């Protein structure tokens, strides 16, 4: 069974080296490979190791780009800013239509509800006008299914009956939204599609941009996790490392402004399935309650500046306390407490460094780093999951504009060998390059999103993977321990019991 990516030796030449295996890096790789370019993906860890698998999982319509306390005045006094917001909203609607209608991308429709209070941030007319504008900006299908609920209708709604200040509730605006079921799978599937069209994949290999050779090709140094090294050369380099984009080279300027977004998972009563709620929290940023599956519901995100290494980022006690307080404020009728929180997660958004926006610019930007002495090196910042396909097409155009059409015509898709494994998780190791238990249970199968994986289940999976991966009994035990420790750090709720706030919580029980 082949589990390693294709061996890589020094001095191999590529048209493009893509650095970063998130959703934008892998979709660029796929577009380039399908067009016939010779491409390599270098990823320091595993597919979807960063923000791509730690987002709010929304394929949103773009309404948030139109949010403003004074929409008419702002449109008049800041016309260019308003035009950019309209463009982002249009792009969001187009991405929504493209992805929601694609059976190859797992999405599901939900009913999203925006309550309107007498003292609330937005009046009902403004929300309704924003949705009408989105309907004119974007494709007709899938529709928004926009509805205006009266105060009485809102109070009788399965979510509305638990809202705060029912006497001050003026109504609710309801519309159709979509959620990604498994954004990390998009990264894996993009990479495998690219590999089938000739791309080389190199996981667990940190890339560093060096210098140009006598032929004008960029040298990219690769350092594998096991200590092995290689240097490859490329005509173009795409820095798609997201939160870690500033580590790829010394560009003389900062690319990324990271903000942390945390979420908590709670079981809610019947009636919340396939329904969500949207508002602004008391700090003025968007706040959502969304169905994760069955009776599991998640609240978030936080919005705080993040400095340092985003590897292993997790929701801390301050994040959890804030999110719970906002959920309790929004839905006091549920009487939520720490006891109800089953799980949490956090990610770091790779937004654009912009002196005019201390929290980072959210507009997707492609940076031509030629002005920093890095000709034919491009970087992307603030590229959300929902717009990844348009990002891939744009990057293909950028590459073609710099080095022309590929020297060889696009080849036919390479046949993929069938492993013959009946167990899908074993197949993930054999064909999808999973090299550890975390890569199977999180990035590829998404098991952790259905509830924390028990030690027993982790051991069962590790034992099934062992023959194909050559794991000894000791290695199996090590893999399980490593997985449980990482799961506790990244997905457990900070413990509030006798062991103190930083204890990872119990490791036994039906969902542990």
Coordinates of C-alpha atoms in Angstrom, one line a residue:
X1 CA 0.0 0.0 0.0
X2 CA 1.5 3.4 -1.0
X3 CA 1.0 6.0 1.7
X4 CA 3.9 8.4 0.9
X5 CA 3.7 11.2 -1.7
X6 CA 5.9 10.8 -4.7
X7 CA 9.6 10.9 -3.8
X8 CA 11.3 14.2 -4.5
X9 CA 14.9 14.8 -5.4
X10 CA 16.8 18.0 -5.6
X11 CA 17.0 20.2 -8.7
X12 CA 13.7 19.1 -10.1
X13 CA 12.1 21.9 -12.3
X14 CA 8.5 23.0 -12.2
X15 CA 6.5 25.6 -13.9
X16 CA 4.9 26.5 -10.6
X17 CA 5.5 25.6 -7.0
X18 CA 2.5 26.1 -4.7
X19 CA 3.3 26.6 -1.1
X20 CA 0.4 25.7 1.2
X21 CA -2.2 22.9 1.2
X22 CA -5.2 24.8 2.3
X23 CA -8.3 25.4 0.1
X24 CA -6.8 28.2 -2.0
X25 CA -3.4 26.5 -2.5
X26 CA -5.0 23.2 -3.5
X27 CA -7.6 24.8 -5.9
X28 CA -4.7 26.7 -7.6
X29 CA -2.8 23.4 -7.9
X30 CA -5.8 21.7 -9.4
X31 CA -6.4 24.5 -12.0
X32 CA -2.8 24.6 -13.0
X33 CA -2.4 20.8 -13.3
X34 CA -5.6 20.5 -15.3
X35 CA -4.3 23.3 -17.7
X36 CA -1.1 21.3 -18.3
X37 CA 1.5 23.1 -16.1
X38 CA 4.0 21.0 -14.2
X39 CA 3.3 21.8 -10.6
X40 CA 4.4 20.8 -7.1
X41 CA 2.5 21.4 -3.8
X42 CA 4.6 21.8 -0.7
X43 CA 2.7 21.7 2.6
X44 CA 4.4 21.9 6.0
X45 CA 1.9 19.7 7.7
X46 CA -1.2 18.1 6.1
X47 CA -4.0 19.2 3.9
X48 CA -6.3 21.8 5.5
X49 CA -4.0 22.1 8.5
X50 CA -4.9 25.8 9.0
X51 CA -7.8 28.1 8.6
X52 CA -9.5 26.0 5.9
X53 CA -10.7 23.4 8.4
X54 CA -11.3 25.8 11.3
X55 CA -13.7 28.4 9.9
X56 CA -17.3 29.0 10.7
X57 CA -18.1 26.6 7.8
X58 CA -20.5 29.1 6.1
X59 CA -21.2 29.5 2.4
X60 CA -22.8 32.8 3.1
X61 CA -24.8 35.0 0.7
X62 CA -22.7 38.2 1.4
X63 CA -25.2 40.1 3.5
X64 CA -22.5 40.8 6.1
X65 CA -20.6 42.9 3.5
X66 CA -23.6 45.2 3.3
X67 CA -24.0 45.7 7.1
X68 CA -23.8 49.3 8.1
X69 CA -25.3 51.4 10.9
X70 CA -26.1 54.2 8.4
X71 CA -26.2 52.5 4.9
X72 CA -27.5 55.5 2.9
X73 CA -25.2 58.0 4.4
X74 CA -22.2 55.6 4.1
X75 CA -22.9 54.9 0.5
X76 CA -22.9 58.6 -0.3
X77 CA -19.9 59.6 1.8
X78 CA -17.8 56.5 1.0
X79 CA -18.7 55.5 -2.6
X80 CA -15.6 53.5 -3.3
X81 CA -15.9 51.5 -0.1
X82 CA -19.6 50.9 -0.9
X83 CA -18.6 49.8 -4.4
X84 CA -16.1 47.3 -3.0
X85 CA -18.8 46.0 -0.6
X86 CA -21.1 45.5 -3.5
X87 CA -18.4 43.6 -5.4
X88 CA -17.7 41.3 -2.5
X89 CA -21.4 40.7 -2.0
X90 CA -21.8 39.8 -5.7
X91 CA -18.9 37.5 -5.6
X92 CA -20.4 35.8 -2.5
X93 CA -23.7 35.2 -4.3
X94 CA -21.9 33.8 -7.3
X95 CA -19.8 31.5 -5.2
X96 CA -22.9 30.4 -3.3
X97 CA -24.6 29.5 -6.6
X98 CA -21.6 27.6 -7.9
X99 CA -20.9 25.5 -4.8
X100 CA -24.4 24.9 -3.5
X101 CA -25.3 23.5 -6.9
X102 CA -22.3 21.2 -7.2
X103 CA -22.9 17.6 -5.9
X104 CA -19.1 17.2 -5.6
X105 CA -19.0 19.7 -2.7
X106 CA -20.9 18.7 0.4
X107 CA -23.2 21.6 1.4
X108 CA -26.6 21.8 3.0
X109 CA -29.2 24.4 3.1
X110 CA -30.4 25.9 6.4
X111 CA -32.9 28.5 7.4
X112 CA -31.0 31.5 8.8
X113 CA -32.9 33.9 11.0
X114 CA -32.0 37.5 11.8
X115 CA -34.0 38.8 14.8
X116 CA -35.0 42.5 14.8
X117 CA -35.5 44.3 18.2
X118 CA -36.6 47.8 19.0
X119 CA -33.0 48.4 20.3
X120 CA -31.3 46.1 17.8
X121 CA -28.5 46.9 15.4
X122 CA -30.5 46.8 12.2
X123 CA -34.2 47.6 11.4
X124 CA -36.2 45.1 9.4
X125 CA -36.4 47.3 6.4
X126 CA -32.6 47.4 6.1
X127 CA -32.2 43.7 6.3
X128 CA -35.0 43.2 3.8
X129 CA -33.4 45.8 1.5
X130 CA -30.0 44.1 1.8
X131 CA -31.4 40.8 0.7
X132 CA -33.3 42.3 -2.2
X133 CA -30.1 43.9 -3.3
X134 CA -28.3 40.6 -3.1
X135 CA -31.1 39.0 -5.3
X136 CA -30.4 41.6 -7.9
X137 CA -26.6 41.2 -7.7
X138 CA -26.4 37.5 -7.8
X139 CA -27.8 34.5 -9.8
X140 CA -31.5 33.8 -9.5
X141 CA -30.8 30.2 -8.3
X142 CA -30.6 29.1 -5.6
X143 CA -33.0 31.6 -4.3
X144 CA -32.7 33.3 -0.9
X145 CA -36.3 32.3 0.1
X146 CA -36.6 35.6 1.9
X147 CA -39.3 36.0 4.5
X148 CA -40.3 38.7 6.9
X149 CA -41.8 37.4 10.1
X150 CA -44.0 39.6 12.3
X151 CA -43.3 39.9 16.0
X152 CA -46.0 37.3 16.8
X153 CA -44.6 34.9 14.2
X154 CA -41.1 35.4 15.5
X155 CA -42.1 34.7 19.1
X156 CA -43.7 31.4 17.9
X157 CA -40.7 30.3 15.9
X158 CA -38.7 27.4 17.3
X159 CA -35.7 29.7 17.8
X160 CA -37.6 32.9 18.4
X161 CA -39.4 31.7 21.4
X162 CA -36.1 31.5 23.3
X163 CA -34.9 34.9 22.3
X164 CA -34.1 37.8 24.7
X165 CA -36.5 40.7 25.2
X166 CA -39.6 39.2 23.6
X167 CA -41.5 42.4 24.4
X168 CA -39.1 44.4 22.3
X169 CA -38.9 41.9 19.4
X170 CA -40.2 43.6 16.3
X171 CA -39.9 40.5 14.1
X172 CA -37.4 38.3 12.2
X173 CA -36.0 38.2 8.7
X174 CA -35.5 34.7 7.5
X175 CA -33.6 33.5 4.4
X176 CA -31.8 30.4 3.0
X177 CA -28.2 30.0 3.8
X178 CA -25.7 27.2 3.2
X179 CA -23.1 25.4 5.3
X180 CA -20.1 23.4 4.2
X181 CA -20.4 19.9 5.6
X182 CA -16.7 19.2 5.3
X183 CA -14.4 22.1 4.1
X184 CA -11.3 20.1 4.8
X185 CA -12.5 17.5 2.3
X186 CA -12.4 20.2 -0.4
X187 CA -8.7 20.6 0.2
X188 CA -8.1 16.8 0.0
X189 CA -10.2 16.3 -3.1
X190 CA -8.6 19.3 -4.9
X191 CA -5.1 17.9 -4.2
X192 CA -6.1 14.4 -5.4
X193 CA -7.6 15.8 -8.5
X194 CA -4.4 17.7 -9.2
X195 CA -2.3 14.6 -8.6
X196 CA -4.4 12.7 -11.0
X197 CA -3.6 15.3 -13.6
X198 CA 0.2 15.1 -13.0
X199 CA 0.9 17.3 -9.9
X200 CA 3.5 16.2 -7.4
X201 CA 2.5 16.4 -3.7
X202 CA 4.9 16.9 -0.9
X203 CA 3.3 16.9 2.6
X204 CA 5.2 17.5 5.9
X205 CA 7.7 19.5 4.0
X206 CA 8.3 23.1 5.0
X207 CA 9.2 25.4 2.1
X208 CA 11.4 28.4 2.1
X209 CA 12.0 30.7 -0.9
X210 CA 15.7 31.3 -1.5
X211 CA 17.1 33.0 -4.6
X212 CA 17.1 32.8 -8.4
X213 CA 19.5 30.7 -10.4
X214 CA 21.3 31.7 -13.6
X215 CA 18.2 30.7 -15.6
X216 CA 16.0 33.0 -13.6
X217 CA 14.2 30.1 -11.8
X218 CA 13.4 30.4 -8.1
X219 CA 15.1 28.0 -5.8
X220 CA 12.7 26.6 -3.2
X221 CA 14.2 24.7 -0.3
X222 CA 12.2 21.9 1.2
X223 CA 12.8 20.5 4.7
X224 CA 10.9 17.3 5.5
X225 CA 9.6 16.5 8.9
X226 CA 12.0 13.5 9.1
X227 CA 15.0 15.9 8.5
X228 CA 15.4 15.2 4.7
X229 CA 16.1 18.2 2.5
X230 CA 15.7 19.0 -1.2
X231 CA 15.8 22.1 -3.4
X232 CA 13.5 22.5 -6.4
X233 CA 13.3 25.2 -9.0
X234 CA 10.3 27.0 -10.4
X235 CA 9.4 29.6 -12.9
X236 CA 6.6 30.9 -10.7
X237 CA 6.0 30.5 -6.9
X238 CA 2.5 30.9 -5.3
X239 CA 2.7 31.7 -1.7
X240 CA -0.6 30.2 -0.4
X241 CA 0.6 29.5 3.1
X242 CA -2.2 31.5 4.7
X243 CA -1.4 32.4 8.3
X244 CA 2.2 31.4 7.7
X245 CA 2.7 33.3 4.5
X246 CA 5.2 35.7 6.1
X247 CA 7.5 32.7 7.0
X248 CA 8.0 31.7 3.4
X249 CA 10.5 34.4 2.6
X250 CA 11.8 37.8 3.7
X251 CA 9.6 40.2 1.7
X252 CA 10.3 43.4 3.4
X253 CA 6.7 43.9 4.4
X254 CA 4.1 42.0 6.4
X255 CA 1.4 40.2 4.4
X256 CA -0.8 38.7 7.1
X257 CA -2.8 40.1 10.0
X258 CA -4.3 37.2 11.9
X259 CA -7.5 37.3 13.9
X260 CA -8.7 34.4 16.0
X261 CA -12.1 32.9 15.7
X262 CA -13.4 30.4 18.3
X263 CA -16.6 28.4 18.5
X264 CA -18.4 26.3 21.0
X265 CA -20.7 23.3 20.4
X266 CA -23.9 22.7 22.4
X267 CA -26.8 20.3 22.1
X268 CA -30.1 22.2 21.6
X269 CA -33.7 21.1 21.7
X270 CA -35.8 19.8 18.8
X271 CA -36.7 22.5 16.4
X272 CA -33.2 23.9 15.9
X273 CA -32.2 21.3 13.3
X274 CA -31.4 22.9 10.0
X275 CA -32.1 26.3 11.4
X276 CA -29.7 29.0 12.5
X277 CA -29.6 32.5 13.9
X278 CA -27.5 35.5 13.0
X279 CA -27.0 38.9 14.7
X280 CA -24.3 41.1 16.1
X281 CA -22.9 40.4 19.5
X282 CA -22.6 43.1 22.1
X283 CA -19.1 44.0 20.8
X284 CA -20.5 44.8 17.4
X285 CA -19.2 41.8 15.4
X286 CA -21.2 39.1 13.6
X287 CA -22.4 36.3 15.8
X288 CA -24.0 33.1 14.6
X289 CA -25.7 30.0 16.0
X290 CA -25.6 27.3 13.4
X291 CA -26.6 23.6 13.2
X292 CA -23.5 21.3 13.1
X293 CA -25.6 18.1 12.7
X294 CA -28.4 16.3 14.4
X295 CA -29.0 18.2 17.7
X296 CA -25.5 19.7 17.8
X297 CA -25.3 23.5 17.4
X298 CA -22.4 25.8 17.4
X299 CA -22.0 29.5 18.4
X300 CA -19.3 31.9 17.2
X301 CA -17.0 33.3 16.2
X302 CA -14.8 35.4 18.4
X303 CA -12.8 38.2 16.8
X304 CA -9.5 38.9 18.5
X305 CA -6.1 39.8 17.2
X306 CA -3.7 36.9 17.1
X307 CA 0.1 37.0 17.2
X308 CA 2.5 34.1 17.2
X309 CA 2.3 30.6 15.8
X310 CA -1.1 29.5 14.8
X311 CA -0.2 25.8 15.0
X312 CA -2.4 24.1 17.6
X313 CA -4.5 27.2 18.1
X314 CA -7.4 26.4 20.5
X315 CA -10.3 28.1 22.2
X316 CA -9.2 29.2 25.7
X317 CA -11.3 29.9 28.7
X318 CA -11.7 33.6 27.8
X319 CA -13.1 32.6 24.4
X320 CA -15.5 30.0 25.8
X321 CA -16.7 32.4 28.5
X322 CA -17.3 35.1 26.0
X323 CA -19.2 32.9 23.6
X324 CA -21.3 31.3 26.3
X325 CA -22.2 34.8 27.7
X326 CA -23.3 36.0 24.2
X327 CA -25.3 32.8 23.6
X328 CA -27.0 33.2 27.0
X329 CA -27.7 36.9 26.2
X330 CA -29.2 36.0 22.8
X331 CA -31.2 33.0 23.9
X332 CA -31.9 33.3 27.6
X333 CA -34.8 30.9 27.3
X334 CA -32.4 28.0 26.8
X335 CA -30.7 28.5 30.2
X336 CA -27.3 27.5 28.8
X337 CA -24.3 26.9 31.1
X338 CA -20.8 25.5 31.0
X339 CA -22.2 22.1 31.5
X340 CA -23.9 22.2 28.1
X341 CA -20.7 22.8 26.1
X342 CA -19.5 19.6 24.5
X343 CA -16.7 20.8 22.2
X344 CA -14.9 23.8 20.9
X345 CA -12.5 24.8 18.2
X346 CA -10.6 27.9 16.9
X347 CA -8.8 29.0 13.9
X348 CA -6.8 32.0 12.7
X349 CA -8.0 34.0 9.8
X350 CA -5.2 35.0 7.4
X351 CA -6.5 38.5 6.7
X352 CA -4.5 41.2 4.9
X353 CA -2.1 43.5 6.8
X354 CA -3.5 47.0 6.2
X355 CA -2.4 50.0 8.4
X356 CA -5.9 51.5 7.8
X357 CA -7.6 48.5 9.2
X358 CA -6.1 47.4 12.6
X359 CA -8.1 44.1 12.5
X360 CA -7.0 43.3 9.0
X361 CA -8.6 43.7 5.6
X362 CA -11.2 41.1 4.7
X363 CA -11.1 41.7 0.9
X364 CA -9.2 39.0 -0.9
X365 CA -6.0 40.3 -2.3
X366 CA -3.4 38.8 -4.6
X367 CA 0.0 40.4 -4.0
X368 CA 2.6 40.7 -6.7
X369 CA 5.8 40.5 -4.7
X370 CA 8.0 41.9 -7.6
X371 CA 8.1 45.2 -5.8
X372 CA 9.9 43.4 -2.9
X373 CA 12.4 41.9 -5.3
X374 CA 10.5 38.7 -5.9
X375 CA 9.4 38.7 -9.5
X376 CA 7.0 35.9 -10.5
X377 CA 6.2 35.3 -6.8
X378 CA 2.5 35.8 -5.9
X379 CA 0.8 35.6 -2.5
X380 CA -2.8 35.5 -1.5
X381 CA -4.4 36.9 1.7
X382 CA -7.9 36.9 3.1
X383 CA -9.2 34.3 0.7
X384 CA -12.2 32.6 2.3
X385 CA -13.3 29.0 1.7
X386 CA -16.4 30.1 -0.2
X387 CA -14.6 31.9 -2.9
X388 CA -11.8 29.4 -3.5
X389 CA -12.9 28.4 -7.0
X390 CA -12.7 31.9 -8.3
X391 CA -9.4 32.3 -6.6
X392 CA -8.1 29.2 -8.4
X393 CA -9.2 30.6 -11.8
X394 CA -7.7 34.0 -11.0
X395 CA -4.3 32.5 -10.1
X396 CA -4.3 30.4 -13.3
X397 CA -4.8 33.6 -15.3
X398 CA -2.0 35.3 -13.3
X399 CA 0.4 32.4 -14.1
X400 CA -0.5 32.3 -17.7
X401 CA 0.0 36.0 -18.0
X402 CA 3.5 35.7 -16.7
X403 CA 4.9 32.6 -18.3
X404 CA 2.4 31.9 -21.1
X405 CA 0.7 28.7 -21.9
X406 CA 2.1 25.4 -20.6
X407 CA 4.8 23.9 -22.7
X408 CA 3.0 20.6 -22.8
X409 CA -0.7 20.2 -23.6
X410 CA -2.9 19.1 -20.7
X411 CA -2.7 15.4 -20.4
X412 CA -5.5 13.0 -19.7
X413 CA -6.3 12.2 -16.1
X414 CA -4.1 9.4 -14.7
X415 CA -5.9 6.3 -13.6
X416 CA -6.2 6.0 -9.9
X417 CA -5.5 2.6 -8.5
X418 CA -8.2 1.1 -6.4
X419 CA -6.9 -0.1 -3.1
X420 CA -9.3 -2.9 -2.5
X421 CA -9.8 -1.8 1.1
X422 CA -13.3 -2.2 2.4
X423 CA -12.8 0.3 5.2
X424 CA -12.9 3.9 4.1
X425 CA -10.5 5.2 6.7
X426 CA -7.9 2.6 5.7
X427 CA -8.4 3.8 2.1
X428 CA -7.6 7.3 3.3
X429 CA -4.2 6.2 4.2
X430 CA -3.7 4.2 1.1
X431 CA -4.8 6.7 -1.5
X432 CA -5.1 10.1 0.2
X433 CA -1.7 10.3 1.8
X434 CA -2.8 10.3 5.4
X435 CA 0.3 9.6 7.5
X436 CA -1.1 9.8 11.1
X437 CA -4.3 9.2 13.0
X438 CA -5.2 12.9 13.2
X439 CA -5.0 13.1 9.4
X440 CA -7.6 10.3 9.1
X441 CA -10.0 11.2 11.9
X442 CA -10.0 15.0 11.4
X443 CA -8.8 16.1 7.9
X444 CA -10.2 13.3 5.8
X445 CA -13.1 11.6 7.6
X446 CA -14.2 14.5 9.7
X447 CA -15.1 12.2 12.6
X448 CA -14.3 14.7 15.2
X449 CA -17.1 17.0 14.0
X450 CA -19.7 14.4 15.0
X451 CA -18.4 14.4 18.6
X452 CA -15.0 13.9 20.3
X453 CA -13.5 10.6 19.4
X454 CA -13.1 8.1 22.2
X455 CA -9.8 6.4 23.0
X456 CA -11.5 3.1 22.2
X457 CA -12.5 4.3 18.7
X458 CA -9.1 5.9 18.1
X459 CA -7.4 2.6 19.0
X460 CA -9.7 0.6 16.7
X461 CA -8.9 2.9 13.8
X462 CA -5.1 2.9 14.5
X463 CA -5.1 -0.9 14.6
X464 CA -6.9 -1.0 11.2
X465 CA -4.4 1.4 9.7
X466 CA -1.3 -0.4 11.2
X467 CA -0.7 -3.1 8.6
X468 CA -0.8 -0.8 5.7
X469 CA 1.3 1.9 7.4
X470 CA 3.8 -0.5 8.9
X471 CA 3.0 0.5 12.5
X472 CA 4.2 -1.7 15.3
X473 CA 2.2 -2.2 18.4
X474 CA 4.2 0.5 20.2
X475 CA 3.7 2.8 17.3
X476 CA -0.1 2.2 17.4
X477 CA -0.1 3.1 21.1
X478 CA 2.0 6.2 20.4
X479 CA -0.3 7.3 17.6
X480 CA -3.4 7.0 19.8
X481 CA -1.7 8.9 22.6
X482 CA -0.6 11.7 20.2
X483 CA -4.1 11.9 18.7
X484 CA -5.8 12.1 22.1
X485 CA -3.5 14.8 23.3
X486 CA -3.9 16.9 20.2
X487 CA -7.7 16.4 20.2
X488 CA -7.8 17.5 23.8
X489 CA -5.8 20.6 23.0
X490 CA -7.7 21.7 19.9
X491 CA -11.3 20.4 20.5
X492 CA -11.9 19.9 24.2
X493 CA -13.6 22.6 26.3
X494 CA -11.2 24.2 28.8
X495 CA -12.2 22.5 32.0
X496 CA -13.9 24.4 34.8
X497 CA -13.8 21.6 37.4
X498 CA -11.6 20.9 40.3
X499 CA -8.5 20.4 38.1
X500 CA -8.5 24.1 37.1
X501 CA -9.4 26.1 34.0
X502 CA -6.7 24.7 31.7
X503 CA -7.3 21.0 32.3
X504 CA -8.4 19.4 29.0
X505 CA -11.4 17.7 30.6
X506 CA -12.4 14.1 31.0
X507 CA -11.2 11.5 28.5
X508 CA -13.8 8.9 29.2
X509 CA -17.5 8.8 28.4
X510 CA -19.6 8.2 25.3
X511 CA -18.2 11.2 23.3
X512 CA -14.7 11.2 24.7

